[in-house]
XYZ file of C-alpha atoms in Angstrom:
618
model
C -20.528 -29.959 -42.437
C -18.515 -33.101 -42.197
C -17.352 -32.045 -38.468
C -20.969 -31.626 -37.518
C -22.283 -35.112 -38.970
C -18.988 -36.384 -36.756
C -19.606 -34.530 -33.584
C -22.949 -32.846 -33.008
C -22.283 -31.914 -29.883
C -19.684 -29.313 -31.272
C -20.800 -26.003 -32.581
C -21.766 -26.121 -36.345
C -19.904 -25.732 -39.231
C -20.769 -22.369 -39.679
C -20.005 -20.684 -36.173
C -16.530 -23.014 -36.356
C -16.031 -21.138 -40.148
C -16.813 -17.639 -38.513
C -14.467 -18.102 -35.537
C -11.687 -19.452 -37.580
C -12.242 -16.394 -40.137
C -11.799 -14.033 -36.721
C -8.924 -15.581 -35.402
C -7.490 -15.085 -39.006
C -8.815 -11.230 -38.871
C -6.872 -11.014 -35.144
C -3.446 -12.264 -36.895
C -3.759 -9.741 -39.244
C -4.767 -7.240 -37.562
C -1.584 -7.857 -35.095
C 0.445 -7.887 -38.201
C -0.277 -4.875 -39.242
C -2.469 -5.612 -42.179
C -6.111 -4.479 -40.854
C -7.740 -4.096 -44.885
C -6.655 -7.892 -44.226
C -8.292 -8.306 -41.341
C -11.115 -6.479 -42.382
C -11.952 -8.749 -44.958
C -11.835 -11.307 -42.706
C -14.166 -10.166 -39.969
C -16.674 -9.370 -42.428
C -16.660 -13.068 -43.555
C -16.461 -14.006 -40.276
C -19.726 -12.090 -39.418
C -21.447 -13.486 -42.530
C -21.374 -17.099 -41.071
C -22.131 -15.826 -37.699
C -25.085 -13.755 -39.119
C -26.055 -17.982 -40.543
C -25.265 -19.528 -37.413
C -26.175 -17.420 -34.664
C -27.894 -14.056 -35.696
C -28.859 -11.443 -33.139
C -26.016 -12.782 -31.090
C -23.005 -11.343 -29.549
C -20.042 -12.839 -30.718
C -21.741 -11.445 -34.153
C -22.189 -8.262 -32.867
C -18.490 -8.284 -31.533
C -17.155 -9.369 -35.281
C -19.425 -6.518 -36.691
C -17.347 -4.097 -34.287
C -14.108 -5.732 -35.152
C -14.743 -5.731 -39.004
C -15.950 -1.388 -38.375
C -12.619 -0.982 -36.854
C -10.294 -2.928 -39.143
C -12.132 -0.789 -41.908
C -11.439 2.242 -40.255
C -7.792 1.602 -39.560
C -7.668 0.404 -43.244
C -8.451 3.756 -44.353
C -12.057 3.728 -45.222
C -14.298 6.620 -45.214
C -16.558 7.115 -42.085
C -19.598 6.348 -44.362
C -18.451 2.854 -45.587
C -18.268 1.698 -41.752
C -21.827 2.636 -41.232
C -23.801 -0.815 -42.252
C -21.628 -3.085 -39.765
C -22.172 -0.194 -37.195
C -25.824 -0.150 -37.379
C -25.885 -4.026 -37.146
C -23.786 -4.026 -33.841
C -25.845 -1.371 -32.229
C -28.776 -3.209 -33.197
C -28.326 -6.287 -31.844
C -26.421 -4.893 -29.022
C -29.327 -3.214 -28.104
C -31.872 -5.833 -28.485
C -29.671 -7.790 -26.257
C -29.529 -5.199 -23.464
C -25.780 -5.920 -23.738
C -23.197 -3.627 -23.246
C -19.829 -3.351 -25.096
C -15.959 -1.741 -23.909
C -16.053 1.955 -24.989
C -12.738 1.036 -27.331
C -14.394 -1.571 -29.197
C -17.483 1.078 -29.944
C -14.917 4.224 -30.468
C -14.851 3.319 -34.366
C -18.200 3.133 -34.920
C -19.381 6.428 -32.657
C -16.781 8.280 -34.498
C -18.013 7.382 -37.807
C -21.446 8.479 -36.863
C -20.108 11.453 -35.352
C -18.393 12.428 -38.705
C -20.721 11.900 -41.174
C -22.973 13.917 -39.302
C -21.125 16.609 -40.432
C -21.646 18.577 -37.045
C -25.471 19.067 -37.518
C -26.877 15.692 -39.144
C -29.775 15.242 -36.513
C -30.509 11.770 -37.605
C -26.961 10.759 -37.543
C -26.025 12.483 -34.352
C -29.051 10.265 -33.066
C -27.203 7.118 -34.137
C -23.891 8.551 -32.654
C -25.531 9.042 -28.661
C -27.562 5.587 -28.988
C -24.195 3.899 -29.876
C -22.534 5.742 -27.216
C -24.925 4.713 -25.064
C -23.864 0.832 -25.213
C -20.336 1.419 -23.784
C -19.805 0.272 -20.163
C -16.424 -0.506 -17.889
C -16.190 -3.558 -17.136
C -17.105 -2.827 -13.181
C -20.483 -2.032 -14.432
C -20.512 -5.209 -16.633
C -19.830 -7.597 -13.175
C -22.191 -5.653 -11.115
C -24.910 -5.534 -13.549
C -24.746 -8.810 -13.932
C -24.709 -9.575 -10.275
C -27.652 -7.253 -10.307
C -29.545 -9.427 -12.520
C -28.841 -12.718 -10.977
C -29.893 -11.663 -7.357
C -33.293 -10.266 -8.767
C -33.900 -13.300 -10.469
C -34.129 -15.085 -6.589
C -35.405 -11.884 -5.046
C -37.723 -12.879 -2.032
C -39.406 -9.393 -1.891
C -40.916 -9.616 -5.235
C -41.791 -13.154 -6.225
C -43.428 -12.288 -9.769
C -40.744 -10.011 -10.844
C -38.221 -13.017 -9.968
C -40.059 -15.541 -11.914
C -40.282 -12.962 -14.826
C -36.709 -12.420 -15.365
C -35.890 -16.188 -14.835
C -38.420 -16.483 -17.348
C -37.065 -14.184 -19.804
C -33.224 -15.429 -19.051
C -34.623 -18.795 -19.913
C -36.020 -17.630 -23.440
C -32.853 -16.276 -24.016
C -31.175 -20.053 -23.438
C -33.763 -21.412 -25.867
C -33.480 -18.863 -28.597
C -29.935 -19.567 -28.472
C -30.178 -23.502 -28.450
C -32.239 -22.729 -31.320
C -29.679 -21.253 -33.393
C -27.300 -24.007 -32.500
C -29.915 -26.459 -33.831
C -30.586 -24.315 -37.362
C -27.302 -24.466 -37.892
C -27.059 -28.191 -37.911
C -29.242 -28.945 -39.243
C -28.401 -26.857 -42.715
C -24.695 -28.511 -41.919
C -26.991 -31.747 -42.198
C -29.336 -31.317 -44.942
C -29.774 -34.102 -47.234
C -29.247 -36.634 -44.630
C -32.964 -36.665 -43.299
C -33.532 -37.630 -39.778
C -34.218 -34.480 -37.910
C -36.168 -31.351 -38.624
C -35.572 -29.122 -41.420
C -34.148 -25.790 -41.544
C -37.814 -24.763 -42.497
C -38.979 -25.920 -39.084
C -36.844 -24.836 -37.186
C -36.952 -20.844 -38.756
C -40.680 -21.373 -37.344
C -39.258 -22.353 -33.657
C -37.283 -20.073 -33.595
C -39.766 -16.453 -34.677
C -42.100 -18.253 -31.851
C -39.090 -17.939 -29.983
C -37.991 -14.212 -30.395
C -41.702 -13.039 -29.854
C -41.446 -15.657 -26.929
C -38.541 -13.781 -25.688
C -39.352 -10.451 -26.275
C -42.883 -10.887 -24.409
C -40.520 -12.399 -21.459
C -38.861 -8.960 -21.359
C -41.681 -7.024 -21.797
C -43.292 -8.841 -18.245
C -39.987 -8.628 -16.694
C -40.087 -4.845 -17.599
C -43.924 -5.074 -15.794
C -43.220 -6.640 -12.475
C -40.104 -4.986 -12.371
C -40.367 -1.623 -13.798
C -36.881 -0.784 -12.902
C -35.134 -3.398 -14.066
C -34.109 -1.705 -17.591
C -31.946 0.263 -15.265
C -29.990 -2.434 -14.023
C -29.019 -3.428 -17.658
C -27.891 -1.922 -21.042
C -30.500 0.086 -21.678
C -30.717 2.308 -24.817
C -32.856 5.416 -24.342
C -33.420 7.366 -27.823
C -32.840 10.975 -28.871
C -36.485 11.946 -28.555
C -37.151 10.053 -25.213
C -34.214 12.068 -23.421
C -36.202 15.379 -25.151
C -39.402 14.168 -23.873
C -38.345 14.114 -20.349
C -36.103 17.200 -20.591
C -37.229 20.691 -19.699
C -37.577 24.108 -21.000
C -33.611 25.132 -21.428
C -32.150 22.074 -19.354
C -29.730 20.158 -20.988
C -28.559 16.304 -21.194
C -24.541 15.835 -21.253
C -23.220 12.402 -22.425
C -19.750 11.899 -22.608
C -17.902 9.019 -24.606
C -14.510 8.780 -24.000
C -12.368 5.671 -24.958
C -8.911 5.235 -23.507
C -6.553 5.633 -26.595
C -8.959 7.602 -28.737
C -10.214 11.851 -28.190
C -14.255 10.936 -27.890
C -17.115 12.852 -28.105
C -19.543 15.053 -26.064
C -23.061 14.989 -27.039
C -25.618 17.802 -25.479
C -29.158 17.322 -26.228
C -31.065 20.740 -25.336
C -34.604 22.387 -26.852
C -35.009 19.627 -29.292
C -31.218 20.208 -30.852
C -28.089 17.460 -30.372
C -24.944 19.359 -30.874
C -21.861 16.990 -30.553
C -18.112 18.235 -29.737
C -14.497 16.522 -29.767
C -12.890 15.884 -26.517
C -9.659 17.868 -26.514
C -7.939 14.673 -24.691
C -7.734 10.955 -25.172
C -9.402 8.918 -22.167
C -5.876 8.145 -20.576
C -4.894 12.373 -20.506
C -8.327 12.234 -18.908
C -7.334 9.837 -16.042
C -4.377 11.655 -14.868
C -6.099 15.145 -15.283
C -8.535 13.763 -12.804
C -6.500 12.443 -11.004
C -4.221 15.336 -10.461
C -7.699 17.212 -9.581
C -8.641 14.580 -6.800
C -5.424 15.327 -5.481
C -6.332 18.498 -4.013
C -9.669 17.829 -2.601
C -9.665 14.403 -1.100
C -8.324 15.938 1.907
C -12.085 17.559 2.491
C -10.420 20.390 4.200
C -8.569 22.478 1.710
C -5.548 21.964 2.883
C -4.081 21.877 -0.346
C -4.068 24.015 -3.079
C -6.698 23.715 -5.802
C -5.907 23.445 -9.274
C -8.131 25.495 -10.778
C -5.527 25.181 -13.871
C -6.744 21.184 -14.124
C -10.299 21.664 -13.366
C -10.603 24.165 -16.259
C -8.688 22.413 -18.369
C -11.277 19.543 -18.296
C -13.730 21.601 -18.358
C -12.460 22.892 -21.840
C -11.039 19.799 -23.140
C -15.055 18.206 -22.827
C -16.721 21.467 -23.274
C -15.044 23.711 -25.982
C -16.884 21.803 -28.521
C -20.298 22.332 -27.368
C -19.619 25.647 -25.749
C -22.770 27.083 -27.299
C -25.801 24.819 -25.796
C -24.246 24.135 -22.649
C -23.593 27.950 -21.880
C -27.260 28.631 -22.590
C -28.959 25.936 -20.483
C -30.649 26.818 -17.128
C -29.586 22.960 -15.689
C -27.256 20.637 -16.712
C -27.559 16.626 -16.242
C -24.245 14.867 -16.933
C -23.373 11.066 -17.934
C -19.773 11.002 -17.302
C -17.924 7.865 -17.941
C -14.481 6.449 -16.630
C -12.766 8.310 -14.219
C -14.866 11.096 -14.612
C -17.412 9.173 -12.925
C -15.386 10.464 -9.388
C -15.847 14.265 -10.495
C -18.485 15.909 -9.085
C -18.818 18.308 -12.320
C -19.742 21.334 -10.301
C -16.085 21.566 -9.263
C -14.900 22.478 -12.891
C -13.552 25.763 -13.944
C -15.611 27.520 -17.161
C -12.982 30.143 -17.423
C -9.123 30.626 -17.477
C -8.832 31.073 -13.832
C -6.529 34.055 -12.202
C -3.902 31.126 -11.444
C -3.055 27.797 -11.598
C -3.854 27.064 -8.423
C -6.425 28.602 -5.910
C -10.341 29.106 -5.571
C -10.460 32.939 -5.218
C -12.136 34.885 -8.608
C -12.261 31.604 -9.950
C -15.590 31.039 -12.285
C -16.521 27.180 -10.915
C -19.452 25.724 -12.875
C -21.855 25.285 -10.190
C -21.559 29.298 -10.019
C -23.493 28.702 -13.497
C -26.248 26.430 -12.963
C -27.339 23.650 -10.907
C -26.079 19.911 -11.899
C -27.341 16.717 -11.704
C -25.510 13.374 -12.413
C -26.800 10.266 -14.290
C -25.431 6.677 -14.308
C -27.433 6.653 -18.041
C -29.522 8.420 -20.239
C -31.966 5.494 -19.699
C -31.639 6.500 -15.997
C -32.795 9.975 -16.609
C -35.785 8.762 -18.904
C -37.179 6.597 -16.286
C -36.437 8.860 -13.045
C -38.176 11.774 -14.951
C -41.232 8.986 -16.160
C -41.568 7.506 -12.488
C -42.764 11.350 -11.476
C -42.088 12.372 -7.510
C -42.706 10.149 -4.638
C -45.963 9.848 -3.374
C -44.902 8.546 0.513
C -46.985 10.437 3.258
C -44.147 10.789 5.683
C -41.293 13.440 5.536
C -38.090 11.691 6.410
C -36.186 8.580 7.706
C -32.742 8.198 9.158
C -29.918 5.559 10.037
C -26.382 6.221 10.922
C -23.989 6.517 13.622
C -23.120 2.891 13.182
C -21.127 0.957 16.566
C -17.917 0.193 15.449
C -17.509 -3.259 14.617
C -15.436 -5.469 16.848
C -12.027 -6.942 15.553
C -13.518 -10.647 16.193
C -16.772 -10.109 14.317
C -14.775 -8.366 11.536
C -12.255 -11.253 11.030
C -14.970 -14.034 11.277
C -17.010 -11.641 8.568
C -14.074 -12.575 5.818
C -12.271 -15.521 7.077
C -10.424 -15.538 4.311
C -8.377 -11.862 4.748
C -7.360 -10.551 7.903
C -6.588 -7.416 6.038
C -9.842 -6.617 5.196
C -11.547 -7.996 8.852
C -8.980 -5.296 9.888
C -9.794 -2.575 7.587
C -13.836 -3.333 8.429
C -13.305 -2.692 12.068
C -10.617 0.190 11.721
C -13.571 2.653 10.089
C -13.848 5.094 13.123
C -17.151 6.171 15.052
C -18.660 9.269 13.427
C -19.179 11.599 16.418
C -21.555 14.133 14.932
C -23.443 11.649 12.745
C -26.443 11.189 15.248
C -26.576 14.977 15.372
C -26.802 15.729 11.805
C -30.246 13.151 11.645
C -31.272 14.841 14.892
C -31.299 18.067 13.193
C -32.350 17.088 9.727
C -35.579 15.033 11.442
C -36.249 18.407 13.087
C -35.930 20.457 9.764
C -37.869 17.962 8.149
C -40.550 18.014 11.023
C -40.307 13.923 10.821
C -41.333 12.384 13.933
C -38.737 11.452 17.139
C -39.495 7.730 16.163
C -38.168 8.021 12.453
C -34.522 7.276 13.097
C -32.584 4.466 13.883
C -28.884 5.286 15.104
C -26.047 3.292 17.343
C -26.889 -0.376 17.834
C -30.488 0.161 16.437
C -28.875 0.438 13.034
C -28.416 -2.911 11.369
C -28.927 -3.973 8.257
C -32.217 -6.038 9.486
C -33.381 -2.833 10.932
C -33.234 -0.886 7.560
C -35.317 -3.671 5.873
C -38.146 -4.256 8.512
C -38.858 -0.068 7.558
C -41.923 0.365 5.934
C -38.828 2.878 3.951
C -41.757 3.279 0.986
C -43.651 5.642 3.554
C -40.855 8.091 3.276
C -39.716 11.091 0.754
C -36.303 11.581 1.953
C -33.989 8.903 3.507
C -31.182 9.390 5.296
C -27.570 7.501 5.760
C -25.294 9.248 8.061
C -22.512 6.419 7.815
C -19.604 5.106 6.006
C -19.772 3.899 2.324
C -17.351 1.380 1.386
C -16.636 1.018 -2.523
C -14.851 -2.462 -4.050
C -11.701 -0.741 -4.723
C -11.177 0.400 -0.875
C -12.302 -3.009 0.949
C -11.314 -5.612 -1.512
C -13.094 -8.523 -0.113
C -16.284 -6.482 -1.580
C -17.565 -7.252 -4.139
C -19.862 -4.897 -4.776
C -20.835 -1.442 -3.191
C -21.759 -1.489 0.948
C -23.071 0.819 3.513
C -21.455 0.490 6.624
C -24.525 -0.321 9.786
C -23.697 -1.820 13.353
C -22.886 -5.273 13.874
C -25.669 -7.556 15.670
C -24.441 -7.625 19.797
C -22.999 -11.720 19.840
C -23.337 -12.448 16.094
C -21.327 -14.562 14.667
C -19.446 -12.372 11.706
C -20.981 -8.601 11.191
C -23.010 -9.536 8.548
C -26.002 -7.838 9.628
C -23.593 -4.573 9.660
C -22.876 -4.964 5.537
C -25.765 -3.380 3.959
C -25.035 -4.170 0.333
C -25.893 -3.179 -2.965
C -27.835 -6.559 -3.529
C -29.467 -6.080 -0.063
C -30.430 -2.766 -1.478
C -32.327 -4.296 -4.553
C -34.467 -6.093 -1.994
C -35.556 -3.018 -0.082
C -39.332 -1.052 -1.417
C -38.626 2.202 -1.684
C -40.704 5.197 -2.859
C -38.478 8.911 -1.742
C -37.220 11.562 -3.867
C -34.021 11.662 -2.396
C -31.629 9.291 -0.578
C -29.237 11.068 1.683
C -25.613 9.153 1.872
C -23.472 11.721 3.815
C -20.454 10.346 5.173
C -19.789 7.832 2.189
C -17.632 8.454 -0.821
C -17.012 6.889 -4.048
C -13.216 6.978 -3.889
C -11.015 7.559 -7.488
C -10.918 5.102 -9.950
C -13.093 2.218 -10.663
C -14.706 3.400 -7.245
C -16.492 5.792 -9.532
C -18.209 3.212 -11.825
C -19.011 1.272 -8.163
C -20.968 4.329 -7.453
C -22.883 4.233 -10.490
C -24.222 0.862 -9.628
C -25.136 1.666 -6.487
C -27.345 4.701 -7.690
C -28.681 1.987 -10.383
C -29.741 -0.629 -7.405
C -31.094 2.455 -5.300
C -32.891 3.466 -8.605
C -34.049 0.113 -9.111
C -35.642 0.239 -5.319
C -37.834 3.277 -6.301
C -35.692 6.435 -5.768
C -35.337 8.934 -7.809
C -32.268 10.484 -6.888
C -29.236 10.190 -4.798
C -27.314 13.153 -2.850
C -23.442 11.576 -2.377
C -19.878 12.754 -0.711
C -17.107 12.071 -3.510
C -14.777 11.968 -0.301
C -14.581 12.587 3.108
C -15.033 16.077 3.796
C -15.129 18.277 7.163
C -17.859 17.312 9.593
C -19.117 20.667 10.214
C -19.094 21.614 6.376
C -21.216 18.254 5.744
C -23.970 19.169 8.366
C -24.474 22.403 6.802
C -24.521 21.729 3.555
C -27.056 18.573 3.990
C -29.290 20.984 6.261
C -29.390 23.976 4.321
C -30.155 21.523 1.182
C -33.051 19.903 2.822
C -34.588 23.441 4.132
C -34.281 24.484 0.487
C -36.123 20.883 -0.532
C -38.812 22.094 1.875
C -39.220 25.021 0.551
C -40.027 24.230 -2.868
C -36.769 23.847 -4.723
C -36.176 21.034 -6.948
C -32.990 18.949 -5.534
C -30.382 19.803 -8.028
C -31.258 23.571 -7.112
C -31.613 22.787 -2.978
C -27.658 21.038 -3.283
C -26.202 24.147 -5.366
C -27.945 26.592 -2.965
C -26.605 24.965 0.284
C -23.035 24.625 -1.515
C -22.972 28.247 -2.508
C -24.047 29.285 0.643
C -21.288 27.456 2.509
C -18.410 28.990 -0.528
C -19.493 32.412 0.057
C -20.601 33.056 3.842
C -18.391 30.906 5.637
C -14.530 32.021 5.965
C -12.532 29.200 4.441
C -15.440 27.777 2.825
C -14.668 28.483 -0.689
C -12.068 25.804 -1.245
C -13.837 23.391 -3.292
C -12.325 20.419 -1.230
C -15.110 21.758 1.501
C -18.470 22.720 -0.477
C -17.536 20.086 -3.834
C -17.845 16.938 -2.331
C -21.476 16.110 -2.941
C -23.154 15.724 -5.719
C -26.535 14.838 -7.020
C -26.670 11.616 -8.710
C -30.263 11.246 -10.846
C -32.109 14.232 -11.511
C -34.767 14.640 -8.588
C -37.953 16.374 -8.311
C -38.277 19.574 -10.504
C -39.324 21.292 -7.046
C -42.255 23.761 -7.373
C -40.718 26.493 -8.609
C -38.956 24.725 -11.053
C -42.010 23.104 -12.395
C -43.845 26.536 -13.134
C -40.832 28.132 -14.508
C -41.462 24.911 -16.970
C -45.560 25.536 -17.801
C -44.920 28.802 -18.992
């Protein structure tokens, strides 16, 4: 109190209190005394609870005090309170957390479930829901601020300034409350009672700010921490198709959740999120050559298959389709490559049982994705299809001017080679389609100004024959770029960088976007990816057909073609990919390496397709 009558300007006594009491919880925690440092977190997020509730440092010490306890020894049922308050005002926030700092508290949900708590299990996939990499954190935050200047929709813009600004003011509020308490006595300022009526004006204030961001935006939930519940993933799900999540933190085993027919069964990962990394990683290995060159380890592919799987063995085997929200490196697995059974060998794809064998598979960035692809229904365009691709290289001089700042990457831009059968694969997928000769744009007529002067809302599939560039493999990006033609006599190739944030500008209403050619890389490429399908989302598609890696150029046009005539002919997407990729495995000599049908994968769930949707009604 006396530091606050001395120096408003510095936060108030009782945020100073709580971080002091943390910074005492982190020494003892480090010292190897966490019922220590549990006590003092939970003091800690006392004073923050006075100082600034429904904020995130006290959601952070709420995490920190679960995990202290847990170390400390305590049963799974005494972390539960602090849990609930974290996920609670993590959630509120749209604010997502590191998937170790949420491990504690997903476990103890998890356990005192007992293996078939419902209402528990509930708690234990919401929580889940709230961890993110911190690749996702940066780009959907960059999201956020470019759609708060978007040009294309002015209302939407003003909304989410709107509602970013009653965030600042709840806040200041807080900062004020506490104050004044620090001050009472002294007079000369508003009370404590006054201010606890600013600030409820405030939180309804705030929440009606989201609520007309969530209006003139209706995808913008997408772009942030959204929570989805038990019962909205059911509502959206069909008639034996299940909903995988998987939680995985680096040092600890994590969980897979399956929600299926009303049921959430839950399972321990057999490995710990680092054994995860190098699994996948030893699986990339022998398919990132896209022409099966190598041998495939059908060994490592079943093994992760069993180490998420073995625990759940019983809904997923029974479900008709399976929708998957991987996380971490698993995010660069296209999960139809996985082995359900001990294979014949360790390495090799003949007799081999691959999931996609099994059932068709979709991929989601979140289970909030999947709610609101499945809500927004199928696209309601008149015309077929739209193409771009076939991009002009870019000149070396453009390239370098384009990041003046790295020659390296100017170098790497205009190294990407010409795709020589890119034009024909749009040529014959307009045909298939029956789109008209004037609905592609190819060579120098593909530029990033080109793509967004398309009326692209008119059209149910669109499609990217072109490279994909990911952070991780250009690192002057900063976020996720298709590759398009430089502008003859630009400047810099600007116009050839069709961006992730460009993408959030574009009006969009298709059931499919088509990005052959691209791929997400390994790594944190992966979680790249996932924000990409979130901006595309966000645009108004409701799914997204991707190449993990470069793959064989014949191989690609097939499996793209025979998935659209499938599209045409009634089959929902997840069921046109897996028909065009088992097509290409079993009729064309060579084709069953996985490095050659594996590569693409469906990213959001897609329309049910007609067949689908009657299978459903009965």
């Amino acid at each position: 109190a006396q530091l606050a009558a001395v120096a408003p300007g510095l936060p108030s006594a009782d945020v100073v209190a709580a971080r002091v009491a943390r910074t005492s919880g982190a020494v003892a925690d480090s010292a190897g005394s966490p019922g220590q440092a549990s006590g003092y977190f939970a003091r800690s997020a006392a004073r923050f609870a006075r100082g600034v509730p429904r904020s995130r440092p006290y959601a952070d010490t709420l995490l920190l005090q679960a995990a202290a306890a847990t170390d400390a020894g305590a049963s799974a049922g005494s972390v539960l309170d602090p849990c609930r308050r974290a996920v609670s005002v993590l959630r509120d926030l749209r604010e997502g957390t590191s998937a170790r700092a949420m491990a504690p508290c997903v476990d103890a949900f998890a356990r005192s479930a007992g293996g078939d708590g419902q209402a528990l299990l509930a708690e234990a996939f919401e929580a889940a829901q709230l961890a993110q990499g911190s690749v996702t954190t940066t780009q959907i935050a960059r999201a956020a601020a470019r759609l708060s200047e978007s040009a294309r929709n002015p209302a939407a813009a003003e909304a989410i300034r709107q509602r970013d600004e009653a965030g600042r003011r709840l806040a200041g509020l807080y900062q004020a409350r506490d104050e004044a308490s620090a001050a009472a006595g002294r007079g000369g300022g508003p009370s404590v009672q006054e201010i606890d009526g600013r600030i409820a004006e405030a939180q309804d204030a705030l929440t009606d700010a989201d609520q007309a961001a969530q209006s003139a935006a209706p995808g913008f939930a997408q772009l942030l921490q959204s929570v989805s519940s038990a019962n909205e993933v059911f509502e959206r799900l069909e008639p034996g198709e299940a909903l995988t999540s998987i939680f995985l933190p680096p040092e600890g085993h994590g969980w897979t959740f399956v929600l299926r027919d009303g049921r959430i069964g839950a399972g321990r990962i057999g490995v710990t999120g680092t054994q995860m990394d190098a699994l996948v990683e030893q699986l990339r290995a022998t398919l990132e050559d896209g022409n099966g060159e190598k041998p495939f380890a059908a060994g490592t592919a079943h093994e992760i298959y069993r180490a998420l799987f073995a625990g759940v063995a019983g809904p997923v085997g029974e479900a008709r389709r399976l929708v998957v929200v991987p996380s971490g490196q698993l995010l660069s697995v296209p999960f139809g490559v996985l082995v359900d059974a001990p294979p014949p060998a360790p390495t090799g794809y003949e007799n081999v049982s691959f999931l996609l064998a099994r059932m068709p598979i979709a991929h989601v960035p979140a289970p909030s994705s999947f709610v609101a692809l499945r809500r927004a229904g199928p696209s309601r365009a008149s015309q077929p299809w739209f193409g771009f691709g076939a991009p002009t290289p870019v000149p070396l001089a453009q390239a370098l001017r384009t990041f003046p700042a790295s020659a390296q990457c100017g170098r790497l831009l205009a190294s990407l080679p010409p795709l020589a059968t890119a034009g024909l694969e749009l040529q014959a997928s307009g045909q298939l389609m029956r789109a008209s000769a004037r609905d592609i744009r190819t060579g120098s007529a593909f530029t990033a100004d080109a793509v967004r002067r398309t009326a692209l809302r008119d059209f149910r599939v669109l499609h990217f024959a072109t490279h994909g560039l990911m952070p991780g493999e250009l690192s002057c990006l900063q976020e996720a770029t298709i590759i398009a033609s430089p502008s003859p006599g630009a400047p810099n190739a600007a116009n050839a960088l069709l961006t992730a944030g460009i993408v959030l500008d574009l009006e969009l209403d298709a059931d499919v976007v088509v990005l052959s050619a691209c791929n997400s890389g390994g790594g944190s490429a992966g979680e790249s990816l996932s924000s990409l399908a979130r901006s595309i989302f966000y645009a108004g598609a409701r799914s997204l057909m991707v190449t993990h890696w470069y793959l064989n150029d014949a191989a690609a046009t097939r499996i793209i073609a025979y998935s659209l005539r499938n599209l045409q002919q009634g089959q929902g997407m997840a069921e046109a990919l897996r028909g065009a990729q088992l097509d290409l495995a079993r009729n064309v000599p060579g084709g069953g390496h996985p490095a050659l049908w594996g590569a693409f994968a469906l990213v959001g769930p897609g329309p049910s397709g007609r067949a689908a949707q009657v299978e459903a009604a009965r």
